[in-house]
Structures are given as C-alpha cells and as structure tokens.
PDB file of C-alpha atoms in Angstrom:
ATOM      1  CA  UNK A   1     111.759  40.621 164.141  1.00  0.00           C
ATOM      2  CA  UNK A   2     112.565  39.426 160.608  1.00  0.00           C
ATOM      3  CA  UNK A   3     110.594  40.901 157.668  1.00  0.00           C
ATOM      4  CA  UNK A   4     108.707  38.411 155.594  1.00  0.00           C
ATOM      5  CA  UNK A   5     110.334  37.942 152.209  1.00  0.00           C
ATOM      6  CA  UNK A   6     107.007  38.323 150.433  1.00  0.00           C
ATOM      7  CA  UNK A   7     106.307  41.640 152.184  1.00  0.00           C
ATOM      8  CA  UNK A   8     109.748  42.989 151.271  1.00  0.00           C
ATOM      9  CA  UNK A   9     109.438  41.957 147.658  1.00  0.00           C
ATOM     10  CA  UNK A  10     105.927  43.409 147.359  1.00  0.00           C
ATOM     11  CA  UNK A  11     106.926  46.782 148.783  1.00  0.00           C
ATOM     12  CA  UNK A  12     109.994  47.042 146.580  1.00  0.00           C
ATOM     13  CA  UNK A  13     107.912  46.298 143.521  1.00  0.00           C
ATOM     14  CA  UNK A  14     105.406  49.002 144.312  1.00  0.00           C
ATOM     15  CA  UNK A  15     107.992  51.829 144.706  1.00  0.00           C
ATOM     16  CA  UNK A  16     108.562  52.527 140.960  1.00  0.00           C
ATOM     17  CA  UNK A  17     104.810  52.629 140.425  1.00  0.00           C
ATOM     18  CA  UNK A  18     104.348  55.125 143.243  1.00  0.00           C
ATOM     19  CA  UNK A  19     107.195  57.313 141.943  1.00  0.00           C
ATOM     20  CA  UNK A  20     105.742  57.223 138.417  1.00  0.00           C
ATOM     21  CA  UNK A  21     102.323  58.220 139.719  1.00  0.00           C
ATOM     22  CA  UNK A  22     103.833  61.124 141.652  1.00  0.00           C
ATOM     23  CA  UNK A  23     105.642  62.309 138.531  1.00  0.00           C
ATOM     24  CA  UNK A  24     102.461  62.073 136.445  1.00  0.00           C
ATOM     25  CA  UNK A  25     100.573  63.987 139.123  1.00  0.00           C
ATOM     26  CA  UNK A  26     103.275  66.692 139.086  1.00  0.00           C
ATOM     27  CA  UNK A  27     103.095  66.997 135.296  1.00  0.00           C
ATOM     28  CA  UNK A  28      99.293  67.245 135.345  1.00  0.00           C
ATOM     29  CA  UNK A  29      99.470  69.858 138.103  1.00  0.00           C
ATOM     30  CA  UNK A  30     101.982  71.948 136.123  1.00  0.00           C
ATOM     31  CA  UNK A  31      99.880  71.594 132.976  1.00  0.00           C
ATOM     32  CA  UNK A  32      96.756  72.772 134.788  1.00  0.00           C
ATOM     33  CA  UNK A  33      98.662  75.752 136.194  1.00  0.00           C
ATOM     34  CA  UNK A  34      99.989  76.637 132.743  1.00  0.00           C
ATOM     35  CA  UNK A  35      96.499  76.397 131.255  1.00  0.00           C
ATOM     36  CA  UNK A  36      95.054  78.614 133.990  1.00  0.00           C
ATOM     37  CA  UNK A  37      97.810  81.210 133.470  1.00  0.00           C
ATOM     38  CA  UNK A  38      97.296  81.112 129.686  1.00  0.00           C
ATOM     39  CA  UNK A  39      93.532  81.475 130.052  1.00  0.00           C
ATOM     40  CA  UNK A  40      93.970  84.397 132.438  1.00  0.00           C
ATOM     41  CA  UNK A  41      96.476  86.040 130.103  1.00  0.00           C
ATOM     42  CA  UNK A  42      94.113  85.670 127.143  1.00  0.00           C
ATOM     43  CA  UNK A  43      91.279  87.105 129.199  1.00  0.00           C
ATOM     44  CA  UNK A  44      93.396  90.117 130.186  1.00  0.00           C
ATOM     45  CA  UNK A  45      94.509  90.663 126.576  1.00  0.00           C
ATOM     46  CA  UNK A  46      90.930  90.344 125.304  1.00  0.00           C
ATOM     47  CA  UNK A  47      89.759  92.846 127.927  1.00  0.00           C
ATOM     48  CA  UNK A  48      92.513  95.304 127.001  1.00  0.00           C
ATOM     49  CA  UNK A  49      91.765  94.844 123.290  1.00  0.00           C
ATOM     50  CA  UNK A  50      88.039  95.427 123.772  1.00  0.00           C
ATOM     51  CA  UNK A  51      88.630  98.383 126.069  1.00  0.00           C
ATOM     52  CA  UNK A  52      91.091  99.874 123.614  1.00  0.00           C
ATOM     53  CA  UNK A  53      88.611  99.509 120.783  1.00  0.00           C
ATOM     54  CA  UNK A  54      85.946 101.248 122.845  1.00  0.00           C
ATOM     55  CA  UNK A  55      88.352 104.109 123.558  1.00  0.00           C
ATOM     56  CA  UNK A  56      89.353 104.335 119.881  1.00  0.00           C
ATOM     57  CA  UNK A  57      85.774 104.302 118.591  1.00  0.00           C
ATOM     58  CA  UNK A  58      84.701 106.889 121.143  1.00  0.00           C
ATOM     59  CA  UNK A  59      87.650 109.139 120.278  1.00  0.00           C
ATOM     60  CA  UNK A  60      86.970 108.935 116.545  1.00  0.00           C
ATOM     61  CA  UNK A  61      83.227 109.462 116.944  1.00  0.00           C
ATOM     62  CA  UNK A  62      83.826 112.714 118.812  1.00  0.00           C
ATOM     63  CA  UNK A  63      86.162 114.195 116.195  1.00  0.00           C
ATOM     64  CA  UNK A  64      84.553 117.144 114.448  1.00  0.00           C
ATOM     65  CA  UNK A  65      85.505 119.261 111.465  1.00  0.00           C
ATOM     66  CA  UNK A  66      86.849 122.666 112.592  1.00  0.00           C
ATOM     67  CA  UNK A  67      84.511 125.461 111.542  1.00  0.00           C
ATOM     68  CA  UNK A  68      87.286 127.999 111.037  1.00  0.00           C
ATOM     69  CA  UNK A  69      90.752 126.465 111.335  1.00  0.00           C
ATOM     70  CA  UNK A  70      93.752 128.714 111.843  1.00  0.00           C
ATOM     71  CA  UNK A  71      95.832 129.532 108.779  1.00  0.00           C
ATOM     72  CA  UNK A  72      98.809 127.235 108.211  1.00  0.00           C
ATOM     73  CA  UNK A  73     101.776 127.264 105.849  1.00  0.00           C
ATOM     74  CA  UNK A  74     100.431 124.354 103.815  1.00  0.00           C
ATOM     75  CA  UNK A  75      97.756 121.681 103.473  1.00  0.00           C
ATOM     76  CA  UNK A  76      98.114 117.938 102.953  1.00  0.00           C
ATOM     77  CA  UNK A  77      95.224 115.710 101.968  1.00  0.00           C
ATOM     78  CA  UNK A  78      95.426 111.916 101.885  1.00  0.00           C
ATOM     79  CA  UNK A  79      93.456 110.371  99.053  1.00  0.00           C
ATOM     80  CA  UNK A  80      90.700 107.920  99.826  1.00  0.00           C
ATOM     81  CA  UNK A  81      87.468 109.772  99.252  1.00  0.00           C
ATOM     82  CA  UNK A  82      85.976 112.655  97.284  1.00  0.00           C
ATOM     83  CA  UNK A  83      84.962 114.479 100.448  1.00  0.00           C
ATOM     84  CA  UNK A  84      88.606 114.703 101.539  1.00  0.00           C
ATOM     85  CA  UNK A  85      89.646 116.331  98.259  1.00  0.00           C
ATOM     86  CA  UNK A  86      86.722 118.737  98.316  1.00  0.00           C
ATOM     87  CA  UNK A  87      87.533 119.820 101.869  1.00  0.00           C
ATOM     88  CA  UNK A  88      91.212 120.332 101.051  1.00  0.00           C
ATOM     89  CA  UNK A  89      90.451 122.422  97.962  1.00  0.00           C
ATOM     90  CA  UNK A  90      88.041 124.572  99.968  1.00  0.00           C
ATOM     91  CA  UNK A  91      90.753 125.207 102.546  1.00  0.00           C
ATOM     92  CA  UNK A  92      93.208 126.164  99.824  1.00  0.00           C
ATOM     93  CA  UNK A  93      90.689 128.447  98.100  1.00  0.00           C
ATOM     94  CA  UNK A  94      89.923 130.201 101.393  1.00  0.00           C
ATOM     95  CA  UNK A  95      93.595 130.935 101.989  1.00  0.00           C
ATOM     96  CA  UNK A  96      94.130 128.528 104.887  1.00  0.00           C
ATOM     97  CA  UNK A  97      97.385 127.365 103.312  1.00  0.00           C
ATOM     98  CA  UNK A  98      99.810 128.507 100.630  1.00  0.00           C
ATOM     99  CA  UNK A  99     100.055 125.170  98.840  1.00  0.00           C
ATOM    100  CA  UNK A 100      98.281 121.820  98.811  1.00  0.00           C
ATOM    101  CA  UNK A 101      99.792 118.351  98.483  1.00  0.00           C
ATOM    102  CA  UNK A 102      97.461 115.579  97.335  1.00  0.00           C
ATOM    103  CA  UNK A 103      99.199 112.418  98.524  1.00  0.00           C
ATOM    104  CA  UNK A 104      98.570 108.925  97.187  1.00  0.00           C
ATOM    105  CA  UNK A 105      97.122 109.774  93.765  1.00  0.00           C
ATOM    106  CA  UNK A 106      96.748 106.852  91.374  1.00  0.00           C
ATOM    107  CA  UNK A 107      99.457 106.981  88.660  1.00  0.00           C
ATOM    108  CA  UNK A 108      96.859 106.959  85.892  1.00  0.00           C
ATOM    109  CA  UNK A 109      95.061 110.093  87.155  1.00  0.00           C
ATOM    110  CA  UNK A 110      96.119 113.264  85.377  1.00  0.00           C
ATOM    111  CA  UNK A 111      96.190 116.771  86.827  1.00  0.00           C
ATOM    112  CA  UNK A 112      93.295 117.738  84.600  1.00  0.00           C
ATOM    113  CA  UNK A 113      91.186 114.835  85.843  1.00  0.00           C
ATOM    114  CA  UNK A 114      91.891 115.772  89.463  1.00  0.00           C
ATOM    115  CA  UNK A 115      91.069 119.402  88.832  1.00  0.00           C
ATOM    116  CA  UNK A 116      87.769 118.492  87.217  1.00  0.00           C
ATOM    117  CA  UNK A 117      86.951 115.947  89.926  1.00  0.00           C
ATOM    118  CA  UNK A 118      87.491 118.462  92.707  1.00  0.00           C
ATOM    119  CA  UNK A 119      85.762 121.263  90.859  1.00  0.00           C
ATOM    120  CA  UNK A 120      88.620 123.517  91.881  1.00  0.00           C
ATOM    121  CA  UNK A 121      89.595 126.720  90.105  1.00  0.00           C
ATOM    122  CA  UNK A 122      91.901 125.833  87.200  1.00  0.00           C
ATOM    123  CA  UNK A 123      94.278 128.721  87.885  1.00  0.00           C
ATOM    124  CA  UNK A 124      94.487 127.889  91.600  1.00  0.00           C
ATOM    125  CA  UNK A 125      94.995 124.201  90.869  1.00  0.00           C
ATOM    126  CA  UNK A 126      97.782 124.979  88.394  1.00  0.00           C
ATOM    127  CA  UNK A 127      99.710 127.307  90.661  1.00  0.00           C
ATOM    128  CA  UNK A 128      99.318 125.833  94.111  1.00  0.00           C
ATOM    129  CA  UNK A 129      98.625 122.075  94.001  1.00  0.00           C
ATOM    130  CA  UNK A 130     101.307 119.371  94.063  1.00  0.00           C
ATOM    131  CA  UNK A 131     100.568 115.716  93.394  1.00  0.00           C
ATOM    132  CA  UNK A 132     102.256 112.712  95.012  1.00  0.00           C
ATOM    133  CA  UNK A 133     101.896 109.473  93.076  1.00  0.00           C
ATOM    134  CA  UNK A 134     104.530 107.456  94.962  1.00  0.00           C
ATOM    135  CA  UNK A 135     102.626 106.757  98.196  1.00  0.00           C
ATOM    136  CA  UNK A 136     100.681 103.493  98.245  1.00  0.00           C
ATOM    137  CA  UNK A 137      99.505 103.519 101.866  1.00  0.00           C
ATOM    138  CA  UNK A 138      99.479 105.657 105.009  1.00  0.00           C
ATOM    139  CA  UNK A 139     103.158 104.963 105.692  1.00  0.00           C
ATOM    140  CA  UNK A 140     103.986 106.099 102.170  1.00  0.00           C
ATOM    141  CA  UNK A 141     101.792 109.177 102.666  1.00  0.00           C
ATOM    142  CA  UNK A 142     103.853 110.091 105.718  1.00  0.00           C
ATOM    143  CA  UNK A 143     107.180 109.544 103.959  1.00  0.00           C
ATOM    144  CA  UNK A 144     106.317 111.534 100.856  1.00  0.00           C
ATOM    145  CA  UNK A 145     104.606 114.279 102.857  1.00  0.00           C
ATOM    146  CA  UNK A 146     107.666 114.641 105.087  1.00  0.00           C
ATOM    147  CA  UNK A 147     109.887 115.184 102.053  1.00  0.00           C
ATOM    148  CA  UNK A 148     107.460 117.753 100.662  1.00  0.00           C
ATOM    149  CA  UNK A 149     107.209 119.662 103.945  1.00  0.00           C
ATOM    150  CA  UNK A 150     110.965 119.684 104.479  1.00  0.00           C
ATOM    151  CA  UNK A 151     111.700 120.767 100.910  1.00  0.00           C
ATOM    152  CA  UNK A 152     109.448 123.817 101.401  1.00  0.00           C
ATOM    153  CA  UNK A 153     110.507 124.417 105.027  1.00  0.00           C
ATOM    154  CA  UNK A 154     106.911 124.576 106.238  1.00  0.00           C
ATOM    155  CA  UNK A 155     106.311 124.970 109.971  1.00  0.00           C
ATOM    156  CA  UNK A 156     102.563 124.333 110.187  1.00  0.00           C
ATOM    157  CA  UNK A 157     100.499 121.929 108.114  1.00  0.00           C
ATOM    158  CA  UNK A 158      96.782 121.198 108.029  1.00  0.00           C
ATOM    159  CA  UNK A 159      96.240 117.454 107.615  1.00  0.00           C
ATOM    160  CA  UNK A 160      93.005 116.463 105.890  1.00  0.00           C
ATOM    161  CA  UNK A 161      91.618 112.931 106.040  1.00  0.00           C
ATOM    162  CA  UNK A 162      88.542 111.108 107.340  1.00  0.00           C
ATOM    163  CA  UNK A 163      87.886 111.099 111.087  1.00  0.00           C
ATOM    164  CA  UNK A 164      88.404 107.334 111.458  1.00  0.00           C
ATOM    165  CA  UNK A 165      91.740 107.597 109.588  1.00  0.00           C
ATOM    166  CA  UNK A 166      93.030 110.616 111.520  1.00  0.00           C
ATOM    167  CA  UNK A 167      94.594 108.883 114.596  1.00  0.00           C
ATOM    168  CA  UNK A 168      96.761 106.589 112.480  1.00  0.00           C
ATOM    169  CA  UNK A 169      97.643 109.346 110.014  1.00  0.00           C
ATOM    170  CA  UNK A 170      98.775 111.651 112.821  1.00  0.00           C
ATOM    171  CA  UNK A 171     100.782 108.820 114.363  1.00  0.00           C
ATOM    172  CA  UNK A 172     102.643 108.022 111.142  1.00  0.00           C
ATOM    173  CA  UNK A 173     103.130 111.689 110.211  1.00  0.00           C
ATOM    174  CA  UNK A 174     104.399 112.747 113.630  1.00  0.00           C
ATOM    175  CA  UNK A 175     107.215 110.200 113.399  1.00  0.00           C
ATOM    176  CA  UNK A 176     108.688 111.958 110.373  1.00  0.00           C
ATOM    177  CA  UNK A 177     107.553 115.590 110.566  1.00  0.00           C
ATOM    178  CA  UNK A 178     109.775 116.500 113.484  1.00  0.00           C
ATOM    179  CA  UNK A 179     110.005 120.203 112.727  1.00  0.00           C
ATOM    180  CA  UNK A 180     106.443 120.877 111.620  1.00  0.00           C
ATOM    181  CA  UNK A 181     103.232 121.157 113.611  1.00  0.00           C
ATOM    182  CA  UNK A 182     100.260 119.175 112.361  1.00  0.00           C
ATOM    183  CA  UNK A 183      96.763 120.636 112.578  1.00  0.00           C
ATOM    184  CA  UNK A 184      94.181 117.852 112.123  1.00  0.00           C
ATOM    185  CA  UNK A 185      91.197 118.567 109.893  1.00  0.00           C
ATOM    186  CA  UNK A 186      88.991 115.455 110.178  1.00  0.00           C
ATOM    187  CA  UNK A 187      86.337 115.013 107.519  1.00  0.00           C
ATOM    188  CA  UNK A 188      83.151 113.509 108.966  1.00  0.00           C
ATOM    189  CA  UNK A 189      80.925 111.632 106.525  1.00  0.00           C
ATOM    190  CA  UNK A 190      78.670 109.978 109.105  1.00  0.00           C
ATOM    191  CA  UNK A 191      77.715 111.239 112.534  1.00  0.00           C
ATOM    192  CA  UNK A 192      78.879 108.553 114.969  1.00  0.00           C
ATOM    193  CA  UNK A 193      78.535 110.578 118.154  1.00  0.00           C
ATOM    194  CA  UNK A 194      76.694 109.196 121.200  1.00  0.00           C
ATOM    195  CA  UNK A 195      77.632 105.623 120.349  1.00  0.00           C
ATOM    196  CA  UNK A 196      76.020 105.727 116.914  1.00  0.00           C
ATOM    197  CA  UNK A 197      78.725 103.419 115.580  1.00  0.00           C
ATOM    198  CA  UNK A 198      77.296 100.583 117.691  1.00  0.00           C
ATOM    199  CA  UNK A 199      74.090 100.525 115.665  1.00  0.00           C
ATOM    200  CA  UNK A 200      75.694 100.858 112.234  1.00  0.00           C
ATOM    201  CA  UNK A 201      77.334  97.593 111.042  1.00  0.00           C
ATOM    202  CA  UNK A 202      79.252  99.317 108.252  1.00  0.00           C
ATOM    203  CA  UNK A 203      80.662 101.955 110.602  1.00  0.00           C
ATOM    204  CA  UNK A 204      81.507  99.275 113.167  1.00  0.00           C
ATOM    205  CA  UNK A 205      83.390  97.265 110.551  1.00  0.00           C
ATOM    206  CA  UNK A 206      85.362 100.309 109.366  1.00  0.00           C
ATOM    207  CA  UNK A 207      86.250 101.324 112.917  1.00  0.00           C
ATOM    208  CA  UNK A 208      87.289  97.792 113.880  1.00  0.00           C
ATOM    209  CA  UNK A 209      89.507  97.451 110.797  1.00  0.00           C
ATOM    210  CA  UNK A 210      91.080 100.853 111.383  1.00  0.00           C
ATOM    211  CA  UNK A 211      91.626 100.051 115.069  1.00  0.00           C
ATOM    212  CA  UNK A 212      93.642  96.968 114.142  1.00  0.00           C
ATOM    213  CA  UNK A 213      95.715  99.011 111.699  1.00  0.00           C
ATOM    214  CA  UNK A 214      96.259 101.601 114.427  1.00  0.00           C
ATOM    215  CA  UNK A 215      97.550  98.897 116.777  1.00  0.00           C
ATOM    216  CA  UNK A 216      99.944  97.683 114.081  1.00  0.00           C
ATOM    217  CA  UNK A 217     101.140 101.259 113.606  1.00  0.00           C
ATOM    218  CA  UNK A 218     101.795 101.504 117.341  1.00  0.00           C
ATOM    219  CA  UNK A 219     103.731  98.238 117.203  1.00  0.00           C
ATOM    220  CA  UNK A 220     105.822  99.589 114.343  1.00  0.00           C
ATOM    221  CA  UNK A 221     106.956 102.351 116.690  1.00  0.00           C
ATOM    222  CA  UNK A 222     109.306  99.855 118.302  1.00  0.00           C
ATOM    223  CA  UNK A 223     111.342  99.848 115.086  1.00  0.00           C
ATOM    224  CA  UNK A 224     112.862 103.186 113.980  1.00  0.00           C
ATOM    225  CA  UNK A 225     111.118 104.632 110.930  1.00  0.00           C
ATOM    226  CA  UNK A 226     113.200 106.311 108.255  1.00  0.00           C
ATOM    227  CA  UNK A 227     112.099 108.118 105.090  1.00  0.00           C
ATOM    228  CA  UNK A 228     112.488 106.329 101.778  1.00  0.00           C
ATOM    229  CA  UNK A 229     115.579 107.089  99.681  1.00  0.00           C
ATOM    230  CA  UNK A 230     115.751 110.447  97.943  1.00  0.00           C
ATOM    231  CA  UNK A 231     115.641 108.634  94.645  1.00  0.00           C
ATOM    232  CA  UNK A 232     111.919 107.987  95.032  1.00  0.00           C
ATOM    233  CA  UNK A 233     109.842 110.683  93.361  1.00  0.00           C
ATOM    234  CA  UNK A 234     108.527 113.196  95.860  1.00  0.00           C
ATOM    235  CA  UNK A 235     105.682 114.906  94.102  1.00  0.00           C
ATOM    236  CA  UNK A 236     104.660 116.316  90.793  1.00  0.00           C
ATOM    237  CA  UNK A 237     105.060 120.081  90.974  1.00  0.00           C
ATOM    238  CA  UNK A 238     102.517 122.506  89.671  1.00  0.00           C
ATOM    239  CA  UNK A 239     104.589 123.011  86.560  1.00  0.00           C
ATOM    240  CA  UNK A 240     104.331 119.316  85.690  1.00  0.00           C
ATOM    241  CA  UNK A 241     101.866 117.789  83.252  1.00  0.00           C
TER     242      UNK A 241
END
C-alpha cells in the first residue's frame, strides 16, 4: 500500500525536532546529575570541615599547662603575648632549660626593653637569652628556631606558646627539627574546657581563625619545606646589644 505523500513529508519534518528534543533532554539530565554530585560533594566537604573544627576546638580546649615539665636542653618561646614570655622566663629561671630563644621579636624592641617587660633577672637575661628578630610568622619561627637548635646541637626543646597556637606551631616545627624532640608547654589564658569556647564569641573567632591557618599549614605539607638561606640572621646572641 502506497504511503501518502503528505504523511511522508510530515514525518520527515518532525525527525530533526525529535532529535533536538532528545539532545536537550540529555543535556538537562547531565546538568542535573552534575548539580546533584556538586551539591553532595559540597555537603561532604562542609561536614568534614565542621567536624574537623569541632575536633580542633576540643583538642585545644583540653590542652593544659604542665605543672612540672621535665628538664630540656633549651626553651623556645614564640612572641604574641606577655603571658608566653612570662612563662618562658619562669621556665628558664627554674632551670628547665639551659638557654631561651625568643622568636619573632619586633626589630625595634631592644634587649633592655624585653628584660624589663618580662621582669626577668638582668644577669640571667644577659647570659642565657637569645633574640630572633627575623621571623615574621609561625613559618619563620620554625625556620629560625631550627637554625638555633641545630647550631647548639640541642636534643630536647620546650616549646612555649598559647594553647590555640600550639597545634600549628608543633606542625611547622616538626617539619624542620628532625633531630630534636619538642615538649609542648601550652599557655592557657582562658579556660575553654567542657565546650566553653561555644559560649564565648571571642574564643570562637580565635579558634576558627587558627583552625583555618592549621588547615593551610597541613596543605603546605604537600610541598617540601626548606629552611631559609644561611644568610638570613639567626638570632641575636646574649653578647649582642
């Protein structure tokens, strides 16, 4: 039976339209799938980020200052608060270390100003305290501290910094101090135990900021870290002005 010319022409004309619609449907389907995968990925990342922050905050909030730390070869304190300096000087005065490195001191601060600010014994400060003015951040602290430790061949070092700053400091230091053991001495200014950080906006902000810096420090671990050139000043020795 012969096909009507009109029927044949009509069917042929509809084929490109049908094909185009199928293609559009395929694109929309792929787009929806991509959006669902992206949304799921973002949800997983957000969950991991939030869970990691909870772990970090809980870890930091449970750090306590050792009542009687074991004696080490030396002490390193990272500048950033008066309480850190006071704690480090007390450790030095009690014989917990032979020498003290104050890392990250502002270039304009003199030895005399530091000695007065810490209230430390002038004779002790003159004989046993070194000052690093080259470090500008935690990475710089680690680099300059590593040079100082290696130049004195120290095996054990007490690291003094605030509790919230301790995880990142240990991470950066451990990458460079391969032959020395670090003994953390966290300084606690505010009691954040039992979830206290959740009710203190200032503490929450500090912890959140530090957590992001800690994640960046972890990411930096993918790239090998090397000390700065020897030409950069290590530290001002006790004999310096």
